[in-house]
Coordinates of C-alpha atoms in Angstrom, one line a residue:
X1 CA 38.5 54.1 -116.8
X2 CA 38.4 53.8 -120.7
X3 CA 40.4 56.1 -123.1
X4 CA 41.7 59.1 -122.1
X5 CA 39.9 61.9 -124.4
X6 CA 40.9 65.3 -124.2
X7 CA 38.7 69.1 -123.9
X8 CA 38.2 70.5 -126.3
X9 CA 37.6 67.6 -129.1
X10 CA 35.4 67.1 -131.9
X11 CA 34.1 70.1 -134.0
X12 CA 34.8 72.0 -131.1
X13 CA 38.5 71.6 -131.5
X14 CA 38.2 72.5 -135.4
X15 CA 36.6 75.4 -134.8
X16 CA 39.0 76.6 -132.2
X17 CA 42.3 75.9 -133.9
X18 CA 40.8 77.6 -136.9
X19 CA 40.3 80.9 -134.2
X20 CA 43.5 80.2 -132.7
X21 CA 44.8 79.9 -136.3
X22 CA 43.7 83.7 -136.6
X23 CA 44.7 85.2 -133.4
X24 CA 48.2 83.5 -133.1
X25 CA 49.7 83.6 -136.1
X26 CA 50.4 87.0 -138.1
X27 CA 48.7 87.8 -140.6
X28 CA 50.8 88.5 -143.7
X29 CA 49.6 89.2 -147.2
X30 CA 52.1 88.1 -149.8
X31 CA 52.7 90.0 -153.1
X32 CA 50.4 87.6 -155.1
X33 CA 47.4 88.5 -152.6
X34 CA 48.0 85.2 -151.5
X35 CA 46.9 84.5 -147.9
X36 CA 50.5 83.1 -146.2
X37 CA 49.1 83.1 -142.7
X38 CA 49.4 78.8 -142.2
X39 CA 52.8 78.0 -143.0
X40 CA 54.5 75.3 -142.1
X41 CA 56.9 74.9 -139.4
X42 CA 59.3 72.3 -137.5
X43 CA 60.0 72.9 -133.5
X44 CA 61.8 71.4 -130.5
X45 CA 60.6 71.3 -127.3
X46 CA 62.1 69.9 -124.2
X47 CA 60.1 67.7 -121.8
X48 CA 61.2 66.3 -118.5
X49 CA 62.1 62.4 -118.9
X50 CA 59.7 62.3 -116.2
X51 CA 56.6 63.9 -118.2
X52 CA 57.4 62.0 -121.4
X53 CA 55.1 58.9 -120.4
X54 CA 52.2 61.4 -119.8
X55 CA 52.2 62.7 -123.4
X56 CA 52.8 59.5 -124.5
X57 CA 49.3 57.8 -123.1
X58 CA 48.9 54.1 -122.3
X59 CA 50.4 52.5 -125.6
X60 CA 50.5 55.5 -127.1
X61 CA 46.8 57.1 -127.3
X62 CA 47.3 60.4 -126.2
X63 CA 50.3 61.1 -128.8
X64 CA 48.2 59.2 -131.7
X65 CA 45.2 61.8 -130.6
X66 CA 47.4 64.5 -130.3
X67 CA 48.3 64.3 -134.3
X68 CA 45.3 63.0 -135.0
X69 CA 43.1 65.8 -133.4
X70 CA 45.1 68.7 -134.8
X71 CA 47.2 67.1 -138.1
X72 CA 50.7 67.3 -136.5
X73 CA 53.6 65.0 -136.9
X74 CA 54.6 64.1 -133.8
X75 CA 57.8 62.8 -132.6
X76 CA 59.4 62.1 -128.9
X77 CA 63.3 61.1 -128.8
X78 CA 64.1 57.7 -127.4
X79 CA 63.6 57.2 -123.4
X80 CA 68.0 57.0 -122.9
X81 CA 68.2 59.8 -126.0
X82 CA 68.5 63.3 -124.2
X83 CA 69.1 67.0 -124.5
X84 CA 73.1 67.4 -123.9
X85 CA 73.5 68.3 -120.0
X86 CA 69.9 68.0 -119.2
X87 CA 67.3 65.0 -118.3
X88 CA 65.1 65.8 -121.1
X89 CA 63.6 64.1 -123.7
X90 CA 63.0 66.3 -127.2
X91 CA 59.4 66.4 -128.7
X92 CA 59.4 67.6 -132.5
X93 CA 56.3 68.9 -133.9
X94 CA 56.0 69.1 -137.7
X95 CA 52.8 70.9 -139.7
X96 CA 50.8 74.2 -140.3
X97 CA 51.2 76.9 -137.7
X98 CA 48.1 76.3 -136.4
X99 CA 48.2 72.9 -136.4
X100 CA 51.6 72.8 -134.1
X101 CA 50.0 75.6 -132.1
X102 CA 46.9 73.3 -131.2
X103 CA 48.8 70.5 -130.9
X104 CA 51.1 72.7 -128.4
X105 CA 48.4 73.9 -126.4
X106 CA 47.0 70.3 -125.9
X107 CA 50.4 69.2 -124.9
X108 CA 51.0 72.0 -122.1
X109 CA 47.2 71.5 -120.9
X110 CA 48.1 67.5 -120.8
X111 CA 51.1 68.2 -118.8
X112 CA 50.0 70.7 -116.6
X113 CA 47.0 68.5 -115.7
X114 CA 49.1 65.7 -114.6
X115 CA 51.5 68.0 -112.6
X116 CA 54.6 67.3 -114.5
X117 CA 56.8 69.6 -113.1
X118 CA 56.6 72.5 -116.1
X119 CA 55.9 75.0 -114.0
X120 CA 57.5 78.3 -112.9
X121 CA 56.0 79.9 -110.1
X122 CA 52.1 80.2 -111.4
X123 CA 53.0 79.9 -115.1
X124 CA 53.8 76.9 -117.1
X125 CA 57.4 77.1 -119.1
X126 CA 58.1 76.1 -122.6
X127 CA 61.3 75.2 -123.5
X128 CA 62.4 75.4 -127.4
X129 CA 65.2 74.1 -129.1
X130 CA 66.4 76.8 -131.7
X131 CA 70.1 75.8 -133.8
X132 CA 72.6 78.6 -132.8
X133 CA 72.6 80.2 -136.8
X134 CA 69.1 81.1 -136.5
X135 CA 68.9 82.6 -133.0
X136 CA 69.8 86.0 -134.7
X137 CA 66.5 86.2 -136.3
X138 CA 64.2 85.7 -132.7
X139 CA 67.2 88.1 -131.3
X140 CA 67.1 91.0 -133.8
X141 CA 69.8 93.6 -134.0
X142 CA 70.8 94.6 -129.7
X143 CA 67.4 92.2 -128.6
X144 CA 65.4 94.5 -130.3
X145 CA 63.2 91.6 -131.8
X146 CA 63.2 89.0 -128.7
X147 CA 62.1 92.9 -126.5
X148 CA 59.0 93.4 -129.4
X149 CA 58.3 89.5 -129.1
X150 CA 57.7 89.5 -125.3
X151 CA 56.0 92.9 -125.1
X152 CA 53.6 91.9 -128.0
X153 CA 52.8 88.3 -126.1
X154 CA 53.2 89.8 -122.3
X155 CA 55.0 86.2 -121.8
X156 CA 58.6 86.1 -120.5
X157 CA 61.3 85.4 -123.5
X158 CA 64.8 84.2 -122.4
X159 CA 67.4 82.6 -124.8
X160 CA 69.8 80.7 -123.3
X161 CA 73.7 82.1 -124.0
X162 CA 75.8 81.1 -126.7
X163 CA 78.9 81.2 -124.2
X164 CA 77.0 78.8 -122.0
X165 CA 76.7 76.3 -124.7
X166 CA 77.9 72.7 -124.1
X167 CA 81.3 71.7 -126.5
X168 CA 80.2 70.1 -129.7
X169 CA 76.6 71.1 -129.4
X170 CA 75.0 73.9 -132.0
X171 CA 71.8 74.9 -130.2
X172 CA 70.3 77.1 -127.4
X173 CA 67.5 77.2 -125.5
X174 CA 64.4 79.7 -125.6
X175 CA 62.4 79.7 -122.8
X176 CA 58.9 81.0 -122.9
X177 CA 57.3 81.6 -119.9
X178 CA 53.7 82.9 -118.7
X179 CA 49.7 82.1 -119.2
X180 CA 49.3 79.5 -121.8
X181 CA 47.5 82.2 -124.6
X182 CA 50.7 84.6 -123.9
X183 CA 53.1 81.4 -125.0
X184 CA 50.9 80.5 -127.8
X185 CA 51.4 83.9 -129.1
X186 CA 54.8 83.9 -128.7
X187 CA 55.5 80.5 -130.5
X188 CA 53.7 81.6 -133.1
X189 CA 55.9 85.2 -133.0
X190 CA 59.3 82.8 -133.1
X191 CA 57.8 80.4 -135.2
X192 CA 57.4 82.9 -137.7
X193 CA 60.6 84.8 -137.8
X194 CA 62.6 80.6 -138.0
X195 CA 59.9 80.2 -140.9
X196 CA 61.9 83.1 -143.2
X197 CA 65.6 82.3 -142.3
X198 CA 66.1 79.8 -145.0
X199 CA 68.3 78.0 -143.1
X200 CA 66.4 77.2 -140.5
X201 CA 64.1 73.5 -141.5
X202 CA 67.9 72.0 -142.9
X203 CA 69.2 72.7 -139.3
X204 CA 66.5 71.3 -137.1
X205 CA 66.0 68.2 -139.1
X206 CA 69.7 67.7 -137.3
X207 CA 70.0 65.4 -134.5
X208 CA 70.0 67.2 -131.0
X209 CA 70.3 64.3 -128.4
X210 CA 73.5 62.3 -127.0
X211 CA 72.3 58.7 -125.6
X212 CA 72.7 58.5 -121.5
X213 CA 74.5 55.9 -121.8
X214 CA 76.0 55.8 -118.6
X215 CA 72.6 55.5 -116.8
X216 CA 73.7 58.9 -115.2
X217 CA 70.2 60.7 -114.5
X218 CA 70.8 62.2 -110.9
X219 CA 68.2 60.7 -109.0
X220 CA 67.2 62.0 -105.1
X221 CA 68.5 60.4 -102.3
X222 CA 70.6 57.1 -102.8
X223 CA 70.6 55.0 -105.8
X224 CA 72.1 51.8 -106.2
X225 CA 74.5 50.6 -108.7
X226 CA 72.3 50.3 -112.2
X227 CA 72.0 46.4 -113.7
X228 CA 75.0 44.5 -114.4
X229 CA 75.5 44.8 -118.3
X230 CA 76.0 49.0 -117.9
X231 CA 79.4 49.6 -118.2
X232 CA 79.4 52.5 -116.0
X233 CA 77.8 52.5 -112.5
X234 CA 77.0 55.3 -110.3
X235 CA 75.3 56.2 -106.5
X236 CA 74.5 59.8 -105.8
X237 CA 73.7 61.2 -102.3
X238 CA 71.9 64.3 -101.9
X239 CA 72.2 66.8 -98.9
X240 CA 71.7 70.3 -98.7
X241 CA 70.9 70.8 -102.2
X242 CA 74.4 69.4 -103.1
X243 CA 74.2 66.3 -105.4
X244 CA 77.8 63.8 -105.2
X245 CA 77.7 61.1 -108.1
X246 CA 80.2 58.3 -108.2
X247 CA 80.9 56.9 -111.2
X248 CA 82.9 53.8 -112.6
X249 CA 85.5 54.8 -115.3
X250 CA 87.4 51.8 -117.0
X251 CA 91.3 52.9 -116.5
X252 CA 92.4 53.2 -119.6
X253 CA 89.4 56.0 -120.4
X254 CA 91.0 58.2 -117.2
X255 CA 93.2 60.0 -119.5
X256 CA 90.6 61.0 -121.4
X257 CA 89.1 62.5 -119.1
X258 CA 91.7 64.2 -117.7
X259 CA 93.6 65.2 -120.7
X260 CA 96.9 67.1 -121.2
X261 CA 98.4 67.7 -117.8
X262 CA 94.7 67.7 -116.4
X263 CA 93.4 70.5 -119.2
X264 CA 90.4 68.6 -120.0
X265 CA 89.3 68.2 -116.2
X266 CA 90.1 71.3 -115.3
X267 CA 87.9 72.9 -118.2
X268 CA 85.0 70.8 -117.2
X269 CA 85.3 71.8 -113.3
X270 CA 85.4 75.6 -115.3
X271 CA 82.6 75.5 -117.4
X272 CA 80.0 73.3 -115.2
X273 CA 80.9 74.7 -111.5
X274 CA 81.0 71.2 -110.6
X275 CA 83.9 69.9 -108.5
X276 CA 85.5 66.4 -110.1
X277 CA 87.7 64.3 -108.3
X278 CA 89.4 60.9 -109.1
X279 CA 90.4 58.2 -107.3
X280 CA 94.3 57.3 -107.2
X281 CA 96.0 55.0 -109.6
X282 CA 95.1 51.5 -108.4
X283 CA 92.5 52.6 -106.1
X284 CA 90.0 50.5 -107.9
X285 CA 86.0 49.7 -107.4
X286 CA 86.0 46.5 -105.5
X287 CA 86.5 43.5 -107.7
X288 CA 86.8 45.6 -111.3
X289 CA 89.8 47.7 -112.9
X290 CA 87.3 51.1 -112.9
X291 CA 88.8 53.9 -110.8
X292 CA 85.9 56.7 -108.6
X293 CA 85.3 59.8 -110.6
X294 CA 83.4 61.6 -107.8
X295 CA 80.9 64.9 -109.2
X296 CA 79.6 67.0 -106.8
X297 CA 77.6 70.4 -106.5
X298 CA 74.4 71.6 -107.7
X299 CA 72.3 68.9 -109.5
X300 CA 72.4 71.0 -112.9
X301 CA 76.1 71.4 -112.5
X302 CA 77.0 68.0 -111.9
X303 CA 74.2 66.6 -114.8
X304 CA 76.2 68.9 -117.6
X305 CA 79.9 67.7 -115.8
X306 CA 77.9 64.2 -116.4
X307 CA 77.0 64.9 -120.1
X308 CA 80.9 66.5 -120.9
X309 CA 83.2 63.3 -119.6
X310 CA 80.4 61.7 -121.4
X311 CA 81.3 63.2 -124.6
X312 CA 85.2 62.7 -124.1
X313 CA 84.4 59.1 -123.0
X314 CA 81.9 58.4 -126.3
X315 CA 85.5 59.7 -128.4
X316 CA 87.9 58.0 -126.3
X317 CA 86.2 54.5 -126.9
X318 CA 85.8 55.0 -130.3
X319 CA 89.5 55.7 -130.8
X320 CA 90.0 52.4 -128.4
X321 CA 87.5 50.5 -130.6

C-alpha cells in the first residue's frame, strides 16, 4: 500500500530530464550566443475519460508529483468537460521543454502501466491538440515538415484533416505514434516549430471542451436511463460493432435539430456517417413530452452525431432561455 512513487525519482530524475533536456529538444544558438534550447511551451493532450483517474492518483498524488517532480503546470479538464465528438478529457501541460517532456514521459509510462487503453498495436499513441492557424507550421509547405518530423523521430505523425473538423470547433488532432523516446522526440520537434508561430500560446490558452451534458458517453452493452435531474436520457445497445443510442429530446428543441426542411439532420447524417432517426409527432417517451432521436452506426460516428445535436441543442435553448 502507501503512496504511489514513480521510477525514476529523486536525483535520478534530475539528472535524466537534464539528458533528455539535451537529446530532445534542438539545439539552437540565438544571435546573442544565448543558449535558447529550454523554452517554454503550452500543449494539449487527449486522455480517455477512462485513464483520467489514473493520472490523477488517489486525491490527487500522482498529478501533485507529476508537477512537482519535473516543474510543470498541470491541468486536466473537468470529468463532464470533453474534446468535441470524442470521450476525452484534455490535459494541458505548461513549462520549459524539458520540463513538459519529463512530465510527458511520466504521464505515458503512468498510463501504459495501468493499461489504459493508449495503445496502438505495440506502441503507445499521443494525441495533441494543435488550433487549426498553427497547423501550417508542423505541416510545412506540401507536408514537407510533418515528412522531416517523423523521419527525424522514426515515430508515426498524422494530423487529423481540416475538412473532418467538427462545426464551430478551431483545432485538429496530431497523433504521434511509436516507442516512447521516438514520441518524445517528436513532441519536442512540434513543440518547437508552435514555440516560433507567434500566434500559437494566445490560441491554446482558448477553451477546447463542450460539457457532456446530455450524459451521452456510449457505454457497452445496455445502459439504463441516467439519474432523474438529467434532462436528456439515453440507452444504447451494442451488436456487431454497431452502437444504437436513444435519446430524449424535449419537443420544442426537434426543430433544432432538424432544421430548415430537415438541412440540419441531413448534414449531420453527412458529415458523421451516423444514421438519425426521430420518432413521430406525439410519439412521446412514456409519461414526458420528449420525442426518440435514435443514433446508430459505428461508436465514433454516433459519439460525434452525439456532440453536433449537442451543439444545435446548447444554441436552441439559449435562444428559448
Amino acid at each position: 500500500g502507501g503512496k504511489e512513487t514513480f521510477q525514476p525519482r529523486g536525483p535520478f530524475m534530475v539528472k535524466w530530464c537534464e539528458l533528455l533536456g539535451k537529446k530532445m529538444a534542438l539545439q539552437s544558438e540565438s544571435t546573442d550566443g544565448q543558449d535558447e534550447e529550454d523554452f517554454s511551451i503550452t500543449l494539449k493532450l487527449l486522455v480517455p475519460g477512462s485513464a483520467a483517474g489514473s493520472i490523477i492518483g488517489k486525491g490527487g498524488a500522482t498529478i501533485n508529483e507529476i508537477q512537482t517532480q519535473t516543474g510543470t503546470r498541470i491541468q486536466l479538464s473537468r470529468n463532464d468537460e470533453v474534446f468535441p465528438g470524442t470521450s476525452d478529457r484534455i490535459v494541458t501541460l505548461g513549462g520549459t521543454i524539458t520540463s513538459v517532456l519529463c512530465a510527458l514521459h511520466l504521464i505515458i509510462s503512468k498510463l501504459l502501466r495501468d493499461g489504459a487503453g493508449i495503445l496502438v498495436g505495440h506502441d503507445p499513441r499521443l494525441n495533441l491538440v494543435i488550433p487549426n492557424a498553427s497547423c501550417g507550421c508542423i505541416l510545412g509547405k506540401g507536408g514537407l515538415t510533418i515528412r522531416n518530423f517523423a523521419e527525424d523521430s522514426r515515430a508515426d505523425i498524422k494530423l487529423s484533416s481540416q475538412g473532418g473538423m467538427l462545426p464551430g470547433v478551431s483545432e485538429r488532432i496530431l497523433s504521434i505514434a511509436g516507442p516512447i523516446d521516438c514520441i518524445l522526440r517528436a513532441v519536442a520537434l512540434v513543440a518547437t516549430a508552435l514555440s516560433d508561430d507567434p500566434g500559437y500560446e494566445a490560441l491554446v490558452a482558448r477553451k477546447s471542451t463542450y460539457t457532456n451534458f446530455t450524459g451521452g458517453t456510449v457505454m457497452k452493452g445496455h445502459c439504463s436511463p441516467r439519474m432523474k435531474n438529467e434532462r436528456y436520457t439515453l440507452e444504447c445497445h451494442r451488436g456487431d460493432g454497431c452502437v444504437s443510442v436513444v435519446i430524449a429530446l424535449p419537443d420544442e428543441h426537434i426543430g433544432a435539430v432538424l432544421g430548415k426542411s430537415g438541412r440540419t439532420i441531413s448534414e449531420i447524417q453527412v458529415v458523421t456517417g451516423a444514421h438519425i432517426k426521430i420518432s413521430d409527432r406525439g410519439d412521446f417517451l412514456e409519461g414526458t413530452t420528449n420525442r426518440k432521436v435514435t443514433l446508430t452506426g459505428t461508436a465514433d460516428s454516433v459519439r460525434m452525431a452525439q456532440a453536433l445535436l449537442q451543439q444545435k441543442l446548447i444554441a436552441s435553448t439559449q435562444l428559448h432561455s
